[in-house]
PDB file of C-alpha atoms in Angstrom:
ATOM      1  CA  MET A 664       4.510 -21.552  15.985  1.00 45.00           C
ATOM      2  CA  GLU A 665       3.467 -20.414  12.496  1.00 48.00           C
ATOM      3  CA  GLU A 666       0.738 -17.752  12.353  1.00 48.00           C
ATOM      4  CA  LYS A 667      -2.421 -18.953  10.615  1.00 54.00           C
ATOM      5  CA  GLU A 668      -3.530 -16.872   7.609  1.00 51.00           C
ATOM      6  CA  THR A 669      -6.795 -15.097   8.505  1.00 61.00           C
ATOM      7  CA  ALA A 670      -6.997 -12.559   5.710  1.00 65.00           C
ATOM      8  CA  MET A 671      -9.578 -12.790   2.971  1.00 91.00           C
ATOM      9  CA  LEU A 672      -7.600 -10.175   0.999  1.00 95.00           C
ATOM     10  CA  LYS A 673      -4.018  -9.281   1.727  1.00 96.00           C
ATOM     11  CA  LEU A 674      -1.710  -6.847  -0.039  1.00 97.00           C
ATOM     12  CA  GLU A 675       1.952  -7.364   0.814  1.00 97.00           C
ATOM     13  CA  ASN A 676       4.436  -4.580  -0.017  1.00 98.00           C
ATOM     14  CA  ILE A 677       2.601  -3.527  -3.191  1.00 98.00           C
ATOM     15  CA  SER A 678       4.375  -0.906  -5.295  1.00 97.00           C
ATOM     16  CA  VAL A 679       2.999   0.506  -8.552  1.00 97.00           C
ATOM     17  CA  THR A 680       4.600   3.015 -10.899  1.00 96.00           C
ATOM     18  CA  LEU A 681       2.447   4.555 -13.617  1.00 94.00           C
ATOM     19  CA  GLY A 682       3.754   5.985 -16.891  1.00 92.00           C
ATOM     20  CA  LYS A 683       7.050   4.105 -16.678  1.00 91.00           C
ATOM     21  CA  GLY A 684       9.727   5.508 -18.955  1.00 91.00           C
ATOM     22  CA  SER A 685       7.737   8.662 -19.751  1.00 94.00           C
ATOM     23  CA  PRO A 686       8.102  12.220 -18.450  1.00 93.00           C
ATOM     24  CA  LEU A 687       4.935  11.569 -16.409  1.00 92.00           C
ATOM     25  CA  GLU A 688       6.380   8.549 -14.553  1.00 93.00           C
ATOM     26  CA  LYS A 689       5.107   8.501 -10.979  1.00 94.00           C
ATOM     27  CA  GLN A 690       5.254   5.959  -8.200  1.00 95.00           C
ATOM     28  CA  VAL A 691       1.672   5.890  -6.937  1.00 95.00           C
ATOM     29  CA  LEU A 692       1.861   3.034  -4.427  1.00 96.00           C
ATOM     30  CA  LYS A 693       4.967   2.253  -2.393  1.00 97.00           C
ATOM     31  CA  ASN A 694       5.161  -0.803  -0.124  1.00 97.00           C
ATOM     32  CA  LEU A 695       1.402  -0.787   0.534  1.00 97.00           C
ATOM     33  CA  ASN A 696       0.216  -3.378   3.044  1.00 97.00           C
ATOM     34  CA  LEU A 697      -3.439  -4.159   3.684  1.00 96.00           C
ATOM     35  CA  ASN A 698      -5.058  -7.042   5.500  1.00 95.00           C
ATOM     36  CA  ILE A 699      -8.843  -7.437   5.227  1.00 94.00           C
ATOM     37  CA  LYS A 700     -10.412 -10.265   7.192  1.00 93.00           C
ATOM     38  CA  LYS A 701     -13.546 -12.109   6.169  1.00 87.00           C
ATOM     39  CA  GLY A 702     -16.624 -10.154   7.237  1.00 85.00           C
ATOM     40  CA  GLU A 703     -14.764  -6.870   7.698  1.00 88.00           C
ATOM     41  CA  PHE A 704     -16.136  -3.699   6.133  1.00 85.00           C
ATOM     42  CA  ILE A 705     -13.529  -1.101   5.310  1.00 88.00           C
ATOM     43  CA  ILE A 706     -13.534   2.343   3.739  1.00 88.00           C
ATOM     44  CA  ILE A 707     -10.619   3.757   1.741  1.00 90.00           C
ATOM     45  CA  VAL A 708     -10.396   7.547   1.955  1.00 91.00           C
ATOM     46  CA  GLY A 709      -7.953   9.890   0.244  1.00 90.00           C
ATOM     47  CA  GLY A 710      -7.699  12.960  -1.929  1.00 90.00           C
ATOM     48  CA  ASN A 711      -7.326  13.072  -5.700  1.00 89.00           C
ATOM     49  CA  GLY A 712      -4.126  11.321  -6.748  1.00 87.00           C
ATOM     50  CA  ALA A 713      -3.691   9.492  -3.440  1.00 91.00           C
ATOM     51  CA  GLY A 714      -3.731   6.084  -5.155  1.00 93.00           C
ATOM     52  CA  LYS A 715      -7.210   4.765  -4.316  1.00 93.00           C
ATOM     53  CA  SER A 716      -8.117   3.897  -7.909  1.00 91.00           C
ATOM     54  CA  THR A 717      -4.646   2.514  -8.584  1.00 94.00           C
ATOM     55  CA  MET A 718      -4.995   0.246  -5.545  1.00 95.00           C
ATOM     56  CA  PHE A 719      -8.398  -1.034  -6.707  1.00 93.00           C
ATOM     57  CA  ASN A 720      -7.156  -1.481 -10.281  1.00 93.00           C
ATOM     58  CA  THR A 721      -4.222  -3.474  -8.921  1.00 96.00           C
ATOM     59  CA  ILE A 722      -6.513  -5.684  -6.835  1.00 96.00           C
ATOM     60  CA  SER A 723      -8.821  -6.280  -9.821  1.00 93.00           C
ATOM     61  CA  GLY A 724      -5.906  -7.100 -12.127  1.00 94.00           C
ATOM     62  CA  ALA A 725      -6.257  -4.109 -14.451  1.00 92.00           C
ATOM     63  CA  ILE A 726      -2.748  -3.096 -13.306  1.00 95.00           C
ATOM     64  CA  PHE A 727       0.021  -5.457 -12.228  1.00 96.00           C
ATOM     65  CA  PRO A 728       2.231  -4.289  -9.362  1.00 97.00           C
ATOM     66  CA  ASP A 729       5.960  -3.617  -9.835  1.00 97.00           C
ATOM     67  CA  LYS A 730       6.536  -5.641  -6.698  1.00 97.00           C
ATOM     68  CA  GLY A 731       4.606  -7.244  -3.875  1.00 97.00           C
ATOM     69  CA  LYS A 732       1.905  -9.881  -3.586  1.00 97.00           C
ATOM     70  CA  ILE A 733      -1.888  -9.967  -3.702  1.00 97.00           C
ATOM     71  CA  ILE A 734      -3.355 -12.845  -1.715  1.00 96.00           C
ATOM     72  CA  LEU A 735      -7.056 -13.706  -2.029  1.00 95.00           C
ATOM     73  CA  ASP A 736      -8.416 -16.522   0.131  1.00 93.00           C
ATOM     74  CA  ARG A 737      -4.856 -17.805   0.737  1.00 93.00           C
ATOM     75  CA  LYS A 738      -4.054 -17.916  -3.001  1.00 95.00           C
ATOM     76  CA  ASP A 739      -1.452 -15.704  -4.631  1.00 96.00           C
ATOM     77  CA  ILE A 740      -3.299 -13.951  -7.482  1.00 96.00           C
ATOM     78  CA  THR A 741      -0.581 -11.365  -8.210  1.00 97.00           C
ATOM     79  CA  LYS A 742       0.017 -12.651 -11.757  1.00 95.00           C
ATOM     80  CA  THR A 743      -3.584 -13.783 -12.411  1.00 94.00           C
ATOM     81  CA  SER A 744      -5.353 -12.019 -15.283  1.00 92.00           C
ATOM     82  CA  GLN A 745      -8.184  -9.570 -14.697  1.00 90.00           C
ATOM     83  CA  THR A 746     -10.521 -11.930 -16.565  1.00 86.00           C
ATOM     84  CA  LYS A 747      -9.812 -14.789 -14.155  1.00 89.00           C
ATOM     85  CA  ARG A 748     -10.027 -12.527 -11.103  1.00 89.00           C
ATOM     86  CA  ALA A 749     -13.479 -11.344 -12.226  1.00 83.00           C
ATOM     87  CA  ALA A 750     -15.034 -14.551 -10.862  1.00 81.00           C
ATOM     88  CA  ALA A 751     -14.161 -13.382  -7.329  1.00 85.00           C
ATOM     89  CA  ILE A 752     -13.640  -9.615  -7.626  1.00 83.00           C
ATOM     90  CA  ALA A 753     -16.232  -7.163  -8.907  1.00 76.00           C
ATOM     91  CA  THR A 754     -15.748  -3.484  -9.647  1.00 74.00           C
ATOM     92  CA  VAL A 755     -18.483  -0.909  -9.158  1.00 70.00           C
ATOM     93  CA  LEU A 756     -17.550   2.296 -10.935  1.00 68.00           C
ATOM     94  CA  GLN A 757     -18.499   5.807  -9.804  1.00 67.00           C
ATOM     95  CA  ASN A 758     -19.919   6.725 -13.197  1.00 68.00           C
ATOM     96  CA  PRO A 759     -22.982   4.540 -13.880  1.00 65.00           C
ATOM     97  CA  LYS A 760     -22.512   5.056 -17.636  1.00 68.00           C
ATOM     98  CA  ILE A 761     -19.270   3.098 -17.413  1.00 69.00           C
ATOM     99  CA  GLY A 762     -19.597  -0.560 -16.548  1.00 67.00           C
ATOM    100  CA  THR A 763     -23.247  -0.885 -17.498  1.00 71.00           C
ATOM    101  CA  MET A 764     -24.859  -1.464 -20.854  1.00 72.00           C
ATOM    102  CA  GLY A 765     -26.981   1.521 -21.820  1.00 73.00           C
ATOM    103  CA  ASN A 766     -29.079  -0.428 -24.298  1.00 77.00           C
ATOM    104  CA  MET A 767     -30.120  -2.917 -21.596  1.00 76.00           C
ATOM    105  CA  THR A 768     -32.676  -2.449 -18.824  1.00 78.00           C
ATOM    106  CA  ILE A 769     -31.690  -2.256 -15.157  1.00 77.00           C
ATOM    107  CA  PHE A 770     -33.041  -5.779 -14.809  1.00 78.00           C
ATOM    108  CA  GLU A 771     -30.919  -7.055 -17.714  1.00 76.00           C
ATOM    109  CA  ASN A 772     -27.796  -5.350 -16.312  1.00 76.00           C
ATOM    110  CA  LEU A 773     -28.419  -6.941 -12.913  1.00 77.00           C
ATOM    111  CA  ALA A 774     -28.977 -10.351 -14.482  1.00 75.00           C
ATOM    112  CA  PHE A 775     -25.769 -10.027 -16.480  1.00 72.00           C
ATOM    113  CA  ALA A 776     -23.787  -9.001 -13.374  1.00 73.00           C
ATOM    114  CA  TYR A 777     -25.381 -11.783 -11.324  1.00 74.00           C
ATOM    115  CA  LYS A 778     -23.755 -14.358 -13.600  1.00 70.00           C
ATOM    116  CA  ARG A 779     -20.291 -12.834 -13.063  1.00 66.00           C
ATOM    117  CA  GLY A 780     -17.647 -15.520 -13.234  1.00 64.00           C
ATOM    118  CA  LEU A 781     -20.111 -18.063 -14.611  1.00 66.00           C
ATOM    119  CA  LYS A 782     -21.020 -19.009 -18.152  1.00 67.00           C
ATOM    120  CA  ARG A 783     -23.279 -16.290 -19.551  1.00 62.00           C
ATOM    121  CA  ARG A 784     -25.786 -16.704 -22.306  1.00 62.00           C
ATOM    122  CA  LEU A 785     -27.206 -14.066 -24.601  1.00 55.00           C
ATOM    123  CA  PHE A 786     -30.866 -14.467 -23.686  1.00 55.00           C
ATOM    124  CA  PRO A 787     -32.856 -12.369 -21.209  1.00 56.00           C
ATOM    125  CA  TYR A 788     -33.483 -13.682 -17.724  1.00 59.00           C
ATOM    126  CA  THR A 789     -37.269 -13.675 -17.734  1.00 63.00           C
ATOM    127  CA  ASN A 790     -37.413 -16.417 -15.130  1.00 74.00           C
ATOM    128  CA  LYS A 791     -39.738 -15.514 -12.213  1.00 81.00           C
ATOM    129  CA  TYR A 792     -37.049 -16.407  -9.659  1.00 82.00           C
ATOM    130  CA  TYR A 793     -34.635 -13.795 -11.089  1.00 81.00           C
ATOM    131  CA  ARG A 794     -37.352 -11.166 -11.453  1.00 82.00           C
ATOM    132  CA  ASN A 795     -38.287 -11.551  -7.770  1.00 87.00           C
ATOM    133  CA  LEU A 796     -34.665 -11.639  -6.662  1.00 86.00           C
ATOM    134  CA  PHE A 797     -33.718  -8.421  -8.485  1.00 85.00           C
ATOM    135  CA  TYR A 798     -36.987  -6.690  -7.616  1.00 86.00           C
ATOM    136  CA  ASN A 799     -36.361  -7.330  -3.914  1.00 88.00           C
ATOM    137  CA  LYS A 800     -32.748  -6.084  -4.189  1.00 82.00           C
ATOM    138  CA  ILE A 801     -33.828  -2.880  -5.954  1.00 83.00           C
ATOM    139  CA  LYS A 802     -36.602  -2.377  -3.407  1.00 85.00           C
ATOM    140  CA  LEU A 803     -33.933  -2.147  -0.693  1.00 83.00           C
ATOM    141  CA  LEU A 804     -32.790   1.092  -2.326  1.00 78.00           C
ATOM    142  CA  GLU A 805     -36.276   2.605  -1.910  1.00 77.00           C
TER     143      GLU A 805
END
């Protein structure tokens, strides 16, 4: 009997080499397998250079693997562009100055991120619904 796919995100034998063809060429990921089920909460731990960022960049589409597959909700997204993956995969960077817009308010940054994967317009979200939604989310942070 065929096993039913239960993974929300699955990495199958992912290998990534950075700096190909240069003196700094290094295989960072080799035959990495990961299976995350819907509702699971996982933590990735490792020292500098262990491949954590490379793994996340590969999942987000910023880097394409040398070999292996990335399956998201039963769909092979290995060759899908980062732009198309952005509708389902978000990246939160360690440095808050990267990935946010410094000339926008926290509220405007949240509103912009909230529309991830959807059509965005260049007007502020002054709607009361959004203000309450983001206020309540920020309040959770105390």
